[in-house]
Short mmCIF file of C-alpha atoms in Angstrom, two decimals:
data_model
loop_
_atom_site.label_atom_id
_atom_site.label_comp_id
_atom_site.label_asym_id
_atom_site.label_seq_id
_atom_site.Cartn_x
_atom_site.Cartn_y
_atom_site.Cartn_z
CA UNK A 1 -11.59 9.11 1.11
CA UNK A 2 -10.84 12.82 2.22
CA UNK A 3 -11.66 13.61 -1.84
CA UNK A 4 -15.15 12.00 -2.18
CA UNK A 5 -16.16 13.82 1.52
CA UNK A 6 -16.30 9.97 3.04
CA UNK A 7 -14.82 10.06 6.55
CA UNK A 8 -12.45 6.76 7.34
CA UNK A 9 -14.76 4.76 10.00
CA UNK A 10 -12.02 3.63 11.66
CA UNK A 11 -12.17 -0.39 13.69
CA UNK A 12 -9.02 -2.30 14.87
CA UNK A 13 -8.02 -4.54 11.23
CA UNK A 14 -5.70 -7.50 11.04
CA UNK A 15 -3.56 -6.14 8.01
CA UNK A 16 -2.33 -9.63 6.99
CA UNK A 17 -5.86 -11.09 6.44
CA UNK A 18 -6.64 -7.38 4.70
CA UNK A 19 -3.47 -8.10 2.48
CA UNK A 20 -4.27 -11.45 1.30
CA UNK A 21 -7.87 -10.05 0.18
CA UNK A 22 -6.49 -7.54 -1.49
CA UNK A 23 -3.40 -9.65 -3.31
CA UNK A 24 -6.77 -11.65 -4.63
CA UNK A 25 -8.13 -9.44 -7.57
CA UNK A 26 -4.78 -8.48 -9.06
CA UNK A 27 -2.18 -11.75 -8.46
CA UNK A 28 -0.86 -13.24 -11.31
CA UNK A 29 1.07 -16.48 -11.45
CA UNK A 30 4.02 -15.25 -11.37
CA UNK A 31 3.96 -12.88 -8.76
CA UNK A 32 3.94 -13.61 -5.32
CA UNK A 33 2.48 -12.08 -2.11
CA UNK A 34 4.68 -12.92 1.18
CA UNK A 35 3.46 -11.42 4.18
CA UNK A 36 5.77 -10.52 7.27
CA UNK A 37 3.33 -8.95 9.90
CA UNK A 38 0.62 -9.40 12.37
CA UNK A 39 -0.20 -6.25 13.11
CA UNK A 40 -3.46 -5.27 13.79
CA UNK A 41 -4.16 -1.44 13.00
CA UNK A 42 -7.01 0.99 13.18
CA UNK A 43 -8.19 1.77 10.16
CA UNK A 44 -11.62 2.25 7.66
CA UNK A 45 -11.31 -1.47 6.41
CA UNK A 46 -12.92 -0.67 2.77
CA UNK A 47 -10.28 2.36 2.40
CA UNK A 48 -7.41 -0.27 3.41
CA UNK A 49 -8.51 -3.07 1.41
CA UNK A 50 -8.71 -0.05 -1.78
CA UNK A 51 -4.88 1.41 -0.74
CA UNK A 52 -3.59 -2.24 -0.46
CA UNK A 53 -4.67 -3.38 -3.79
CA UNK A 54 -3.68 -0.59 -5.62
CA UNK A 55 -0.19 -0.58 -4.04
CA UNK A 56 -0.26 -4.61 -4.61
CA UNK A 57 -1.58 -3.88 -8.56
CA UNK A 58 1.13 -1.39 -9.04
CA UNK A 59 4.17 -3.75 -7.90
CA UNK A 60 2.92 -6.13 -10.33
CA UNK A 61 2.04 -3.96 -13.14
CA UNK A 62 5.46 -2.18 -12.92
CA UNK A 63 7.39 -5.23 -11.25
CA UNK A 64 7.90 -7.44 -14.20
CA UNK A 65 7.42 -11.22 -13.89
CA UNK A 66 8.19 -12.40 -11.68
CA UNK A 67 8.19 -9.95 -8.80
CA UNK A 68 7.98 -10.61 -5.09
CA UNK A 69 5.69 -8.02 -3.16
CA UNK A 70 6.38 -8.06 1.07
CA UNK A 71 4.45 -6.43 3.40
CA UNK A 72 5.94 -5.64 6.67
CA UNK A 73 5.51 -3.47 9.98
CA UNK A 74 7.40 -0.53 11.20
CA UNK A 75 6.88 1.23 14.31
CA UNK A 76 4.32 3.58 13.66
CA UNK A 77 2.57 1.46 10.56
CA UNK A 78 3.63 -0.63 7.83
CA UNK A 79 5.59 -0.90 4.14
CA UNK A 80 4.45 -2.26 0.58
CA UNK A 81 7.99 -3.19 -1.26
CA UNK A 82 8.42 -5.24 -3.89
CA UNK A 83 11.92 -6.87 -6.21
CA UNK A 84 11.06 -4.99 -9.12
CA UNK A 85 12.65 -2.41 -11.45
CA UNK A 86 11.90 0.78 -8.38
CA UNK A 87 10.61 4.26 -9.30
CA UNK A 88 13.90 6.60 -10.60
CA UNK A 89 14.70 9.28 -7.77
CA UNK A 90 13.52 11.69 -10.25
CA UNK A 91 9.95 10.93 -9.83
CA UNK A 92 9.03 9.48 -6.82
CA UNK A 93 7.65 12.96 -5.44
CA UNK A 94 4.98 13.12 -8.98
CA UNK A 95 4.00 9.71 -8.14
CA UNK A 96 1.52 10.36 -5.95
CA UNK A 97 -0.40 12.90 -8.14
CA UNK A 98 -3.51 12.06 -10.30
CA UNK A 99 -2.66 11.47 -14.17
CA UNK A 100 1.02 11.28 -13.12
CA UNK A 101 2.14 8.13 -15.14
CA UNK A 102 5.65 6.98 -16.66
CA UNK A 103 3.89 3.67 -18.69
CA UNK A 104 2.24 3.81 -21.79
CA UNK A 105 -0.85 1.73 -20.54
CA UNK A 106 -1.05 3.41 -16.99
CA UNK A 107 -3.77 5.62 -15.73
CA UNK A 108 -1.95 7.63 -12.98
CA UNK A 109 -4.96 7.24 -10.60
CA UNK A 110 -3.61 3.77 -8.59
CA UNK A 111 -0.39 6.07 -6.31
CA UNK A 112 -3.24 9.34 -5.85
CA UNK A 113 -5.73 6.74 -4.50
CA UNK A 114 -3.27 5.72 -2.39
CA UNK A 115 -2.03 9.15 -1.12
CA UNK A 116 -6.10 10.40 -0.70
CA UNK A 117 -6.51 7.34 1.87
CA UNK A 118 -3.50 8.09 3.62
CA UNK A 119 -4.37 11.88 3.70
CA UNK A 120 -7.82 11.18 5.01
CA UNK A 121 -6.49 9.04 8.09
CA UNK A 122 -3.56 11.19 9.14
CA UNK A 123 -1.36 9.13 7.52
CA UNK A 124 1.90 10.04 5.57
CA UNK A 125 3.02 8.10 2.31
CA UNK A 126 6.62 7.60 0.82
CA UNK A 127 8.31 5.73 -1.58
CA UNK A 128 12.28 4.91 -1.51
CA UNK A 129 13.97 1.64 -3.17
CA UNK A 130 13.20 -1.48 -1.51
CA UNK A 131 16.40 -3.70 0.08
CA UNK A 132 16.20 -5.62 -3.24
CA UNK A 133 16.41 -2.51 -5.57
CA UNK A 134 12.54 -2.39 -6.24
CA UNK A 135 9.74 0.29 -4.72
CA UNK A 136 8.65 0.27 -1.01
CA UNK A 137 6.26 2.39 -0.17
CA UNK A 138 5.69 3.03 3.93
CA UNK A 139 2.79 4.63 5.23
CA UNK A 140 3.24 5.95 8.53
CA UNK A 141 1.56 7.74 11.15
CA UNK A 142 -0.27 4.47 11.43
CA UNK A 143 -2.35 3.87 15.27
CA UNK A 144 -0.99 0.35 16.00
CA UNK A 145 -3.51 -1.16 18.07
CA UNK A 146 -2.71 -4.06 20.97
CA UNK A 147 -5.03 -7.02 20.06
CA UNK A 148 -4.79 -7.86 23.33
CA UNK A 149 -6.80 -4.18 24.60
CA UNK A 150 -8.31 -4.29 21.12
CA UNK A 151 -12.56 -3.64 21.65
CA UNK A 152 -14.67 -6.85 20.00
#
């Protein structure tokens, strides 16, 4: 990450096999994972693995339940969005920096992790309300790479 000086090293990643290693360390029962991509990006896989499981962790933390989390493609990267309560207008811009927090238990640190990794590969992060009224984050600015041209 661009904060602790480490430079992304950057390899053609299949995001769906990222995302289901990520979903792994913070899925509960309840909550559910569905994946609807097959892109295959260029990206520092440790840095992706750490941005996709804290954007996983906060859906469910802040989801409730039940929530649903999807993962999709867009055409220059890919979205995070998830059925549960959303992030109020008001503070979807403080979201992203450290200690910035609107739950009792939360350490603000999981939304700046995410912004530092998509700062230190060019990328741009934003939340809006999902299609089901929840969060969706997209990061964009993403190098989609062609599996077919992809190098071994």
């Amino acid at each position: 990450m661009a904060r602790s000086g480490q430079e992304p090293e950057c390899e053609p990643i299949d995001i769906a096999s990222h995302a289901t290693q990520a979903w792994s360390p913070v899925s509960t029962p309840a909550a559910s994972l569905v994946v609807e991509t097959e892109q295959t990006i260029s990206a520092d896989p440790g840095q992706l693995l750490r941005l996709l499981e804290n954007l996983f962790r906060n859906a469910v933390e802040h989801g409730g339940n039940n929530v649903t989390v999807r993962l999709g493609s867009t055409a220059d990267g890919f979205y995070v969005a998830d059925d549960g309560a959303g992030i109020p207008v008001e503070h979807r811009e403080s979201v992203f920096e450290e200690r910035t927090t609107f739950d009792a238990g939360g350490t603000g640190y999981g939304l700046a992790i995410v912004s530092d990794i998509a700062d230190a590969h060019g990328w741009s992060v934003s939340v809006t309300e999902s299609e089901s009224g929840g969060a969706r984050f997209d990061i964009s600015g993403v190098t989609v790479v062609d599996t077919a041209t992809a190098e071994p």
